[in-house]
Amino acid sequence: MKFSRRFARPFAMSLVAIVAFMALPAAAQDPLPSWNDTASKKAIVAFVSKVTKPGTPDFVPISHRIATFDNDGTLWAEQPIYFQFEFAIDRIKLLSAGHPEWKTQEPFASLLEGDVQRALARGEQDVMDAITSTHAGMTTEAFERIARDWVRTKRDARFKRPYISLVYQPMIELLNYLRANGFKTFIVSGGGVEFIRAFAEDAYGIPPEQVVGSSGRLKYQMRGDVPELLKLPAVDFVNDKDGKVVGIQKFIGRRPIAAFGNSDGDLQMLEWTAAGKGPRLAMLIHHTDATREWAYDRDSHIGKLDKALDAAKQKNWPVVSMKDDWNAIFPKQ
Amino acid sequence: MKFSRRFARPFAMSLVAIVAFMALPAAAQDPLPSWNDTASKKAIVAFVSKVTKPGTPDFVPISHRIATFDNDGTLWAEQPIYFQFEFAIDRIKLLSAGHPEWKTQEPFASLLEGDVQRALARGEQDVMDAITSTHAGMTTEAFERIARDWVRTKRDARFKRPYISLVYQPMIELLNYLRANGFKTFIVSGGGVEFIRAFAEDAYGIPPEQVVGSSGRLKYQMRGDVPELLKLPAVDFVNDKDGKVVGIQKFIGRRPIAAFGNSDGDLQMLEWTAAGKGPRLAMLIHHTDATREWAYDRDSHIGKLDKALDAAKQKNWPVVSMKDDWNAIFPKQ
């Protein structure tokens, strides 16, 4: 104790001095280098400056700086189909040896042939149920390992990159920028919560407890004297559209002051966020860059952006044009 | 810019120096002054020292330092009945003018007469449904205001203190101690999540997004052009017994390394926590002090502690005796 008391204070002081010294040049750097100097970036910076300025009516205490992000199409790509669908198709192929009946049973037959559009044409619920069934019958820990491996190793057809690297560099910078300004960042996604948790901390710096998503039912049981959580083949909660607002209340319990989405499934989350008192940022990502990524909106089967685009125009929510506002799409490899 | 760049660094350095100076005497103080120097306190300090020591096999990175706490009987008192039941009875009395049928309809009739035991004797589910119905039919924001006011103003019959002040001082110190050591602290309670959120941040420093509890169903709707979340009279999730482990996975997504409970409803959470790899702390609070608080365990209607007490003995989980291990129960008023 004598040693530590004698040396602790000078050591602590020199350490914090170093940290303060290192922090200063960083503050002068542009925290959003992949964002062009357009209206979108200005809207973000103006909002953050406003809510973090103490002593003003717009100041928001740190505990209320909640920002929510959709995942598919907002934080990473989602074309030609949601990556979790690709994952599920791989699962179905892997498990099909034990399920000869799938060759003639829809939607498995279409999915095994890789024809997702045909599978979806029969109704999204069937596909969701099929996906849920391929994600079940194992413990949560076994599933996490499988999903974790898949997003890191499986490469997409067009960019030939592992799925985990198809995240948007400007959004990573935005997440970091918000967190550096006291925000707590959450994913609020229609995707499966345990699928997203398998990579969200590595990809985005978002820990499992800050991921809100759709979920299947779970069963707690003992295997011998070892407790385990089994994933059941039944949907428990669909975190999409109205469900996103319900999910925010269930899991976060506080209305966000900033929300980011890219499709009609995010409309209610943006509406709910924007309708709160004080400064709010509700922002849409618009996929406008067919060369570097994809271009789609009102007629897309995946990530349809129609009503939310009209709402954004009507309510003056900033709309990010990926083509014009971002000078990089994916992180450098 | 010239001004701020010139003065920013010396200002930042003097500020952090002040913070470092202030922090040091605190580090030498006992962080758990309301805990007697008995085995319980030693077990807590030994565990925290172990998992926070870098370069050792037992070291746990900060992102994995998850600690979960039951609420009723673990963080605040729960006798003679759960405080949320008292709250619900007050709601039923308030609403009874508009419900003359309750005078003869159980469990409302018994609850209106204040006879909770008779109400519970008919089955806990009936009482839960009655409580859920009195918590519904309003927005989440309206409910939060009502609950927030009630815990701050209503006083309990025995101690004549507002319910919010019937929290355990030693547990507040424990929460602070864990957080000072990089832990993220969560409530995992069978109580209603929105009831607990109405006071958890003020009472325990636990923000809404770190409260896991039982919940009712919600409906997102527009009132004119204002979106709102309506509480429906239907149970959505019961976060008790097995449900606590399911709730931990659903809401937190990571297994705790420390868990604290006081009744058989917490057994599975403690089991799940203790079964993980590496150092674990599963701890029971045993109500042994009839003079300063209450004494109850195996035969209690509220907070029954029977199987979990046997499990603790068998598995060597530390059991806190409130009478022997705590030199204070409630915070000074």
XYZ file of C-alpha atoms in Angstrom:
666
model
C 0.000 0.000 0.000
C 2.838 2.384 0.832
C 4.300 1.995 -2.613
C 1.074 2.515 -4.461
C 0.001 5.525 -2.419
C 3.328 7.197 -2.905
C 3.506 6.697 -6.642
C -0.126 6.571 -7.641
C -0.792 10.276 -7.921
C 2.153 11.359 -10.075
C 1.597 8.292 -12.258
C -2.112 9.005 -12.677
C -1.374 12.634 -13.464
C 1.195 11.857 -16.107
C -1.124 9.263 -17.640
C -4.055 11.645 -17.937
C -1.727 14.328 -19.251
C -0.661 11.950 -22.018
C -4.262 11.089 -22.792
C -5.226 14.778 -22.886
C -2.256 15.506 -25.153
C -3.191 12.692 -27.518
C -6.847 13.684 -27.573
C -6.244 17.237 -28.719
C -4.851 16.672 -32.219
C -7.644 14.111 -32.774
C -10.294 16.715 -32.022
C -8.912 18.874 -34.807
C -9.115 15.994 -37.317
C -12.230 15.435 -39.390
C -14.166 12.659 -37.615
C -16.143 11.889 -40.800
C -13.503 11.748 -43.585
C -15.552 9.426 -45.833
C -18.402 11.933 -45.908
C -18.223 14.635 -48.583
C -18.775 18.167 -47.364
C -22.427 18.201 -48.421
C -25.738 18.942 -46.688
C -25.955 15.459 -45.092
C -22.669 15.779 -43.252
C -23.505 19.344 -42.247
C -26.833 18.192 -40.818
C -25.088 15.529 -38.707
C -22.396 17.841 -37.377
C -24.898 20.647 -36.682
C -27.135 18.244 -34.748
C -24.311 16.811 -32.650
C -22.895 20.271 -31.907
C -26.322 21.477 -30.843
C -27.183 18.666 -28.397
C -23.714 18.580 -26.796
C -23.416 22.302 -26.001
C -23.962 22.729 -22.252
C -26.022 25.638 -21.001
C -28.220 25.883 -24.084
C -31.905 24.893 -24.327
C -31.012 22.216 -26.923
C -28.461 20.466 -24.689
C -29.241 16.777 -24.113
C -27.717 14.983 -21.096
C -25.521 12.014 -21.976
C -27.975 9.442 -20.600
C -30.558 10.602 -23.148
C -28.213 10.542 -26.150
C -29.659 7.395 -27.682
C -29.070 6.751 -31.396
C -30.659 3.804 -33.213
C -29.530 2.293 -36.508
C -31.241 -0.116 -38.817
C -28.730 -2.768 -39.954
C -29.488 -4.188 -43.445
C -28.980 -1.412 -46.001
C -28.068 1.137 -43.314
C -24.919 -0.259 -41.699
C -24.076 -2.945 -44.240
C -25.286 -3.928 -47.714
C -28.454 -5.943 -48.319
C -28.460 -6.786 -52.047
C -29.235 -8.884 -53.970
C -30.849 -10.419 -50.849
C -30.444 -9.903 -47.109
C -27.213 -11.549 -46.036
C -29.047 -13.501 -43.369
C -31.077 -15.118 -46.180
C -27.778 -16.164 -47.818
C -26.712 -17.574 -44.487
C -30.013 -19.450 -44.130
C -29.716 -20.866 -47.649
C -26.254 -22.143 -46.780
C -27.732 -23.700 -43.636
C -30.527 -25.316 -45.657
C -28.009 -26.745 -48.143
C -25.911 -28.094 -45.294
C -28.892 -29.634 -43.511
C -30.659 -30.872 -46.673
C -28.938 -34.274 -46.584
C -31.020 -35.051 -43.518
C -34.183 -33.612 -45.089
C -34.855 -35.283 -48.467
C -38.417 -33.943 -48.298
C -37.127 -30.390 -48.795
C -36.440 -31.143 -52.492
C -40.168 -30.901 -53.172
C -41.323 -28.844 -50.206
C -41.600 -25.070 -50.554
C -40.022 -22.706 -49.729
C -37.076 -25.097 -49.182
C -37.093 -26.352 -52.804
C -36.809 -22.821 -54.236
C -34.201 -21.823 -51.656
C -32.113 -24.942 -52.391
C -32.127 -23.925 -56.066
C -31.069 -20.435 -54.997
C -34.279 -18.899 -56.331
C -35.108 -16.566 -53.479
C -37.567 -14.482 -55.509
C -39.710 -17.552 -56.149
C -39.520 -18.495 -52.485
C -40.496 -14.957 -51.435
C -43.313 -14.804 -54.004
C -45.188 -17.368 -51.900
C -45.177 -14.952 -48.988
C -42.449 -13.666 -46.745
C -43.830 -15.520 -43.705
C -43.003 -18.936 -45.218
C -39.416 -17.877 -45.823
C -39.137 -16.418 -42.327
C -40.427 -19.695 -40.856
C -37.948 -21.712 -42.936
C -35.111 -19.467 -41.783
C -36.244 -19.744 -38.165
C -36.268 -23.535 -38.428
C -32.693 -23.644 -39.777
C -31.590 -21.403 -36.898
C -33.187 -23.670 -34.281
C -32.524 -27.033 -32.628
C -29.185 -25.906 -31.240
C -27.968 -23.883 -28.295
C -27.576 -20.118 -28.557
C -23.833 -20.595 -28.158
C -23.570 -23.121 -31.004
C -25.565 -20.798 -33.258
C -23.354 -17.844 -32.413
C -20.248 -19.785 -33.439
C -21.781 -20.829 -36.771
C -22.964 -17.305 -37.598
C -19.681 -15.771 -36.447
C -17.683 -18.050 -38.752
C -19.991 -17.541 -41.706
C -19.908 -13.712 -41.811
C -16.122 -13.810 -41.543
C -15.393 -16.454 -44.165
C -18.202 -16.545 -46.713
C -17.679 -14.075 -49.594
C -20.432 -12.365 -51.520
C -20.806 -12.994 -55.257
C -20.274 -9.461 -56.570
C -17.570 -7.858 -54.434
C -15.803 -11.112 -53.502
C -15.421 -9.846 -49.954
C -16.367 -11.579 -46.696
C -19.798 -10.370 -45.654
C -18.428 -8.766 -42.500
C -16.414 -6.376 -44.669
C -19.486 -5.167 -46.593
C -20.182 -2.642 -43.860
C -20.317 1.041 -44.769
C -17.179 2.971 -43.856
C -19.035 6.321 -43.518
C -21.493 4.741 -41.078
C -18.638 3.285 -38.989
C -17.223 6.797 -38.779
C -20.668 8.122 -37.845
C -21.039 5.523 -35.062
C -17.615 6.439 -33.688
C -18.343 10.161 -33.970
C -21.614 9.803 -32.059
C -20.019 7.647 -29.366
C -17.154 10.136 -28.997
C -19.884 12.691 -28.286
C -21.495 10.674 -25.520
C -24.102 8.813 -27.553
C -25.044 5.207 -26.872
C -25.483 3.504 -30.252
C -28.036 0.725 -30.806
C -28.921 -1.486 -33.735
C -32.692 -1.802 -34.232
C -33.090 -4.317 -37.044
C -35.686 -6.606 -38.565
C -32.881 -9.199 -38.807
C -32.353 -11.932 -36.241
C -30.877 -10.550 -33.050
C -28.490 -13.457 -32.509
C -27.235 -13.354 -36.093
C -26.400 -9.646 -35.778
C -24.833 -10.026 -32.337
C -22.378 -12.549 -33.801
C -20.542 -9.725 -35.607
C -21.866 -6.351 -34.376
C -19.195 -5.802 -31.758
C -16.326 -6.499 -34.165
C -17.909 -4.752 -37.139
C -19.454 -1.709 -35.481
C -18.254 -1.589 -31.881
C -21.825 -2.310 -30.766
C -22.008 -4.855 -27.910
C -24.686 -7.601 -27.807
C -26.800 -5.767 -25.232
C -27.211 -2.865 -27.678
C -28.629 -4.983 -30.489
C -32.425 -5.080 -30.815
C -33.738 -7.458 -33.454
C -36.265 -10.095 -34.370
C -36.015 -13.219 -32.253
C -37.046 -16.839 -31.973
C -38.275 -18.509 -28.826
C -35.784 -19.994 -26.376
C -35.944 -22.830 -23.897
C -33.799 -23.101 -20.775
C -32.951 -26.705 -19.931
C -30.364 -28.905 -18.244
C -28.181 -31.286 -20.226
C -27.008 -33.498 -17.388
C -25.992 -30.853 -14.865
C -25.023 -28.266 -17.475
C -27.637 -25.574 -18.166
C -28.185 -24.545 -21.783
C -30.434 -22.328 -23.869
C -32.016 -24.091 -26.813
C -33.255 -22.178 -29.856
C -36.808 -23.274 -30.745
C -38.269 -23.202 -34.277
C -40.852 -20.518 -33.429
C -40.814 -16.765 -33.992
C -41.078 -14.775 -30.762
C -40.873 -11.153 -31.907
C -40.700 -9.407 -35.290
C -38.792 -6.161 -34.963
C -39.940 -4.393 -38.117
C -42.146 -1.388 -38.981
C -44.413 -0.758 -35.917
C -42.403 -3.515 -34.236
C -39.281 -1.332 -34.301
C -40.929 1.233 -32.040
C -42.230 -1.540 -29.789
C -38.727 -3.053 -29.780
C -37.176 0.292 -28.835
C -39.543 0.589 -25.879
C -39.124 -3.071 -24.812
C -35.344 -3.183 -25.046
C -34.163 0.408 -24.635
C -37.062 2.003 -22.758
C -36.159 5.501 -23.871
C -36.998 7.355 -27.087
C -33.970 7.876 -29.365
C -32.955 11.421 -30.300
C -31.348 10.194 -33.537
C -32.361 7.356 -35.853
C -30.999 6.076 -39.153
C -32.716 3.808 -41.659
C -32.992 3.133 -45.360
C -36.371 1.546 -46.040
C -40.098 1.651 -45.348
C -39.474 -0.785 -42.496
C -37.712 2.076 -40.711
C -40.443 4.688 -41.201
C -42.102 4.233 -37.809
C -38.757 4.312 -35.968
C -37.885 7.612 -37.667
C -41.368 8.996 -37.036
C -41.210 8.050 -33.335
C -37.726 9.530 -32.980
C -38.588 12.756 -34.783
C -41.793 13.295 -32.772
C -39.953 13.685 -29.458
C -39.305 17.084 -27.897
C -36.091 18.994 -28.581
C -33.578 18.548 -31.405
C -33.954 15.299 -33.331
C -32.139 13.726 -36.253
C -34.111 11.283 -38.432
C -32.041 10.317 -41.460
C -32.456 8.039 -44.458
C -29.686 6.359 -46.423
C -30.633 6.336 -50.112
C -28.922 3.712 -52.283
C -28.053 5.768 -55.361
C -24.720 4.327 -56.441
C -25.055 1.414 -58.879
C -21.344 1.553 -59.695
C -19.827 1.349 -56.259
C -22.741 -0.420 -54.525
C -26.391 -0.709 -55.643
C -29.108 1.707 -56.750
C -32.667 0.963 -55.655
C -35.630 2.477 -53.863
C -39.374 2.501 -54.638
C -39.655 -0.775 -56.561
C -37.079 -2.919 -54.775
C -38.079 -6.289 -53.315
C -35.375 -5.885 -50.688
C -35.110 -2.600 -48.827
C -38.066 -0.922 -50.532
C -37.873 2.836 -49.935
C -41.116 4.481 -50.950
C -43.378 5.830 -48.175
C -40.371 6.698 -46.035
C -38.870 8.710 -48.920
C -42.089 10.701 -49.230
C -42.185 11.189 -45.451
C -38.585 12.427 -45.466
C -39.384 15.012 -48.144
C -42.497 16.140 -46.319
C -40.852 16.362 -42.908
C -37.433 17.633 -44.056
C -35.511 14.612 -42.802
C -32.052 14.584 -44.389
C -31.651 11.932 -47.087
C -28.109 10.673 -47.698
C -27.293 10.017 -51.338
C -24.588 7.372 -51.221
C -23.332 8.480 -54.633
C -23.009 12.148 -53.780
C -22.426 12.209 -50.031
C -19.955 9.364 -49.530
C -16.426 9.295 -50.979
C -15.935 5.715 -49.775
C -18.426 2.879 -49.408
C -16.678 -0.103 -47.827
C -13.603 -0.102 -45.554
C -10.217 -0.536 -47.256
C -9.178 -4.190 -47.250
C -10.439 28.788 -33.360
C -7.248 30.567 -32.418
C -8.476 31.164 -28.904
C -9.594 27.592 -28.316
C -6.469 25.977 -29.767
C -4.240 28.186 -27.696
C -6.020 27.548 -24.435
C -7.481 24.142 -24.917
C -4.485 22.043 -23.915
C -3.515 23.741 -20.645
C -7.175 23.847 -19.697
C -7.688 20.159 -20.446
C -4.537 19.222 -18.550
C -5.472 21.191 -15.459
C -8.956 19.706 -15.556
C -7.740 16.129 -15.715
C -5.178 16.870 -13.030
C -7.985 18.018 -10.762
C -10.001 14.910 -11.568
C -6.998 12.676 -10.881
C -6.351 14.492 -7.625
C -9.962 14.051 -6.535
C -10.058 10.401 -7.530
C -7.082 9.314 -5.471
C -8.332 9.743 -1.908
C -11.526 7.930 -2.992
C -9.523 4.908 -4.138
C -8.066 4.537 -0.661
C -11.518 4.659 0.959
C -13.537 1.501 1.588
C -15.968 1.253 -1.344
C -18.320 -0.972 0.697
C -18.629 0.773 4.090
C -22.069 -0.678 4.894
C -20.703 -4.205 4.583
C -19.171 -5.738 7.688
C -15.769 -7.317 7.223
C -17.200 -10.829 6.936
C -16.946 -13.637 4.388
C -19.557 -12.109 2.053
C -17.663 -8.874 1.598
C -14.395 -10.774 1.226
C -15.921 -12.952 -1.498
C -17.044 -9.864 -3.435
C -13.712 -8.069 -3.178
C -11.735 -11.218 -4.011
C -13.871 -11.824 -7.106
C -13.575 -8.248 -8.370
C -9.822 -8.172 -7.752
C -9.420 -11.430 -9.627
C -11.325 -10.528 -12.798
C -9.805 -7.040 -13.084
C -6.140 -8.036 -12.816
C -4.608 -7.806 -16.309
C -2.195 -10.473 -17.467
C -3.732 -13.246 -15.375
C -5.790 -16.202 -16.655
C -8.804 -14.982 -14.624
C -8.810 -11.502 -16.181
C -12.135 -10.624 -17.831
C -12.230 -7.849 -20.475
C -14.523 -4.946 -19.602
C -17.079 -5.796 -22.310
C -17.689 -9.150 -20.601
C -18.070 -7.750 -17.091
C -21.840 -8.176 -16.933
C -23.513 -8.272 -13.513
C -27.241 -8.955 -13.099
C -29.384 -8.143 -10.076
C -32.837 -9.268 -9.127
C -34.832 -6.275 -7.854
C -37.524 -7.207 -5.280
C -35.790 -8.443 -2.127
C -32.327 -7.999 -3.643
C -32.066 -4.269 -4.366
C -35.080 -3.056 -2.405
C -37.506 -4.581 0.119
C -40.464 -6.754 -0.895
C -42.496 -7.318 2.298
C -45.259 -7.639 3.291
C -46.052 -7.741 -0.471
C -44.177 -6.699 -3.615
C -44.308 -2.917 -3.854
C -45.672 -3.174 -7.377
C -48.689 -4.993 -5.881
C -49.204 -2.042 -3.521
C -48.973 0.237 -6.526
C -51.513 -1.886 -8.415
C -53.908 -1.893 -5.446
C -53.706 1.900 -5.352
C -54.451 1.936 -9.089
C -57.424 -0.405 -8.585
C -58.811 1.815 -5.792
C -58.385 4.871 -7.994
C -60.041 3.235 -10.988
C -62.764 1.403 -9.009
C -65.253 4.306 -9.288
C -65.502 3.482 -12.999
C -65.710 -0.281 -12.313
C -68.570 -1.021 -9.866
C -68.385 -4.702 -10.925
C -65.002 -5.037 -9.184
C -66.743 -4.993 -5.771
C -67.888 -8.558 -6.358
C -65.370 -9.695 -8.981
C -62.207 -11.491 -7.857
C -59.343 -10.833 -7.500
C -60.411 -7.149 -7.573
C -62.784 -7.513 -4.581
C -60.045 -8.969 -2.349
C -57.484 -6.432 -3.546
C -59.892 -3.529 -2.897
C -60.252 -4.805 0.655
C -56.474 -4.975 0.907
C -56.512 -8.751 1.369
C -53.697 -9.722 -0.954
C -53.293 -13.195 0.524
C -56.889 -14.065 -0.356
C -56.382 -12.663 -3.845
C -53.175 -14.663 -4.286
C -54.779 -17.834 -2.895
C -56.887 -18.008 -6.057
C -53.759 -18.285 -8.153
C -51.002 -15.810 -8.930
C -52.023 -15.605 -12.592
C -55.340 -13.892 -11.762
C -53.540 -11.260 -9.724
C -50.951 -10.763 -12.465
C -53.731 -10.279 -15.021
C -55.499 -7.789 -12.761
C -52.266 -5.858 -12.301
C -51.601 -5.904 -16.035
C -55.063 -4.515 -16.712
C -54.552 -1.601 -14.285
C -51.248 -0.803 -15.977
C -52.813 -0.727 -19.457
C -55.034 1.552 -21.514
C -52.580 4.432 -21.367
C -49.393 5.409 -23.150
C -46.022 4.223 -21.898
C -45.183 7.844 -21.080
C -48.323 8.393 -19.010
C -47.639 5.167 -17.093
C -44.059 6.185 -16.412
C -45.206 9.481 -14.866
C -47.740 7.726 -12.605
C -45.243 5.101 -11.426
C -42.488 7.685 -10.994
C -44.718 9.822 -8.746
C -45.975 6.869 -6.736
C -42.588 5.428 -5.705
C -41.444 8.908 -4.681
C -44.502 9.974 -2.670
C -46.278 6.890 -1.312
C -44.907 5.737 2.032
C -44.895 2.155 3.249
C -46.847 1.188 6.368
C -44.004 -0.042 8.566
C -41.031 2.241 7.937
C -43.063 5.311 6.936
C -40.610 5.999 4.134
C -41.299 6.600 0.448
C -40.891 3.316 -1.398
C -37.969 4.659 -3.429
C -35.994 5.005 -0.184
C -36.507 1.340 0.778
C -33.506 0.373 -1.339
C -30.585 -1.401 0.315
C -27.636 0.866 1.011
C -25.083 -2.022 0.861
C -26.386 -3.013 -2.595
C -26.119 0.584 -3.854
C -22.493 0.517 -2.720
C -22.015 -2.835 -4.447
C -23.477 -1.498 -7.712
C -21.173 1.524 -7.562
C -18.175 -0.646 -6.699
C -18.804 -2.975 -9.632
C -19.314 -0.071 -12.045
C -16.126 1.590 -10.804
C -14.426 -1.676 -11.778
C -15.735 -1.674 -15.333
C -18.876 -3.753 -14.805
C -22.125 -3.021 -16.595
C -24.937 -3.534 -14.073
C -28.360 -4.853 -15.100
C -31.604 -5.465 -13.260
C -33.187 -8.819 -14.183
C -36.508 -8.858 -12.363
C -39.846 -10.634 -12.415
C -41.400 -7.201 -11.852
C -42.787 -5.054 -14.639
C -40.021 -3.511 -16.705
C -41.722 -0.117 -17.047
C -42.491 0.103 -13.342
C -38.833 -0.516 -12.475
C -37.519 1.835 -15.159
C -39.530 4.647 -13.572
C -37.099 4.760 -10.632
C -34.062 2.562 -11.403
C -31.872 5.350 -12.730
C -32.461 7.610 -9.716
C -32.416 4.801 -7.155
C -29.591 2.627 -8.484
C -27.883 4.505 -11.327
C -29.199 1.861 -13.725
C -30.534 3.361 -16.984
C -33.756 2.088 -18.627
C -31.862 0.092 -21.272
C -30.248 -1.981 -18.513
C -33.519 -3.087 -16.945
C -34.848 -6.508 -17.970
C -38.273 -7.375 -16.590
C -41.696 -8.806 -17.244
C -43.655 -6.863 -19.817
C -47.082 -6.314 -21.286
C -47.868 -5.994 -24.970
C -47.595 -2.619 -26.666
C -49.327 -1.062 -29.666
C -47.864 1.681 -31.811
C -50.516 4.051 -33.131
C -51.114 7.598 -34.312
C -53.282 9.985 -32.325
C -53.903 12.580 -35.009
C -50.378 13.049 -36.336
C -48.681 12.278 -33.009
C -47.302 8.741 -32.655
C -47.810 7.002 -29.317
C -47.216 3.631 -27.670
C -50.270 2.227 -25.949
C -49.983 -0.346 -23.151
C -52.325 -3.282 -23.824
C -53.922 -5.453 -21.098
C -52.003 -8.589 -22.125
C -48.843 -10.161 -20.724
C -46.033 -10.403 -23.277
C -43.147 -11.904 -21.309
C -42.716 -13.244 -17.766
C -39.146 -12.724 -16.639
C -39.008 -15.187 -13.751
C -37.282 -18.530 -13.021
C -36.337 -20.060 -16.433
C -37.618 -16.804 -17.916
C -34.772 -14.904 -16.272
C -32.199 -16.820 -18.294
C -34.287 -16.373 -21.444
C -34.583 -12.657 -20.597
C -30.819 -12.366 -20.130
C -30.247 -13.876 -23.567
C -32.998 -11.835 -25.259
C -32.061 -8.486 -23.775
C -28.373 -8.729 -22.905
C -27.153 -11.487 -25.219
C -24.172 -12.318 -23.057
C -23.873 -14.529 -20.000
C -23.273 -12.580 -16.765
C -20.147 -13.288 -14.730
C -21.871 -12.143 -11.530
C -25.494 -12.487 -10.447
C -27.364 -11.551 -7.274
C -30.760 -12.779 -6.130
C -32.722 -13.634 -3.014
C -35.383 -16.189 -3.913
C -36.161 -19.374 -5.811
C -37.147 -17.201 -8.778
C -33.468 -16.335 -9.109
C -32.134 -19.898 -8.985
C -31.869 -20.389 -12.759
C -30.154 -17.015 -13.261
C -27.556 -17.925 -10.639
C -27.141 -21.429 -12.084
C -26.662 -20.025 -15.614
C -24.181 -17.421 -14.387
C -22.189 -19.878 -12.284
C -21.968 -22.461 -15.099
C -19.920 -20.199 -17.361
C -16.163 -20.595 -17.753
C -13.750 -18.641 -15.580
C -14.365 -16.888 -12.269
C -18.034 -16.408 -11.403
C -19.899 -14.871 -8.513
C -23.397 -16.179 -7.779
C -24.684 -14.677 -4.548
C -27.864 -14.863 -2.483
C -29.231 -12.195 -0.147
C -30.793 -13.910 2.866
C -33.370 -11.879 4.817
C -32.336 -12.630 8.407
C -33.012 -9.359 10.193
C -36.535 -9.098 11.583
C -35.585 -6.049 13.622
C -34.122 -3.792 10.986
C -35.966 -5.298 7.987
C -37.701 -8.679 7.697
C -36.748 -12.305 8.339
C -38.100 -14.927 5.953
C -37.017 -17.737 3.653
C -38.378 -21.258 3.072
C -42.050 -20.678 3.966
C -42.568 -17.144 2.718
C -45.371 -16.348 0.262
C -43.297 -13.477 -1.115
C -39.640 -14.089 -1.932
C -39.625 -17.789 -1.010
C -36.027 -18.941 -0.617
C -35.864 -22.718 -0.411
C -34.397 -24.584 -3.404
C -31.983 -21.751 -4.095
C -30.734 -21.874 -0.500
C -30.045 -25.603 -0.861
C -28.325 -25.000 -4.186
C -26.145 -22.273 -2.651
C -25.014 -24.623 0.108
C -24.314 -27.412 -2.349
C -22.442 -25.203 -4.848
C -20.704 -22.953 -2.321
C -22.374 -19.764 -3.503
C -21.902 -17.044 -0.880
C -25.079 -16.280 1.095
C -25.336 -12.785 2.547
C -26.938 -12.661 5.999
C -28.446 -9.192 6.193
C -28.272 -9.305 9.981
C -24.612 -10.247 10.177
C -23.096 -8.875 6.980
C -24.722 -5.441 6.725
C -24.211 -2.626 9.213
C -26.829 -0.501 7.455
C -29.995 -1.518 5.608
C -31.588 1.583 4.072
C -29.885 4.850 3.071
C -29.867 7.641 5.660
C -32.802 9.981 5.180
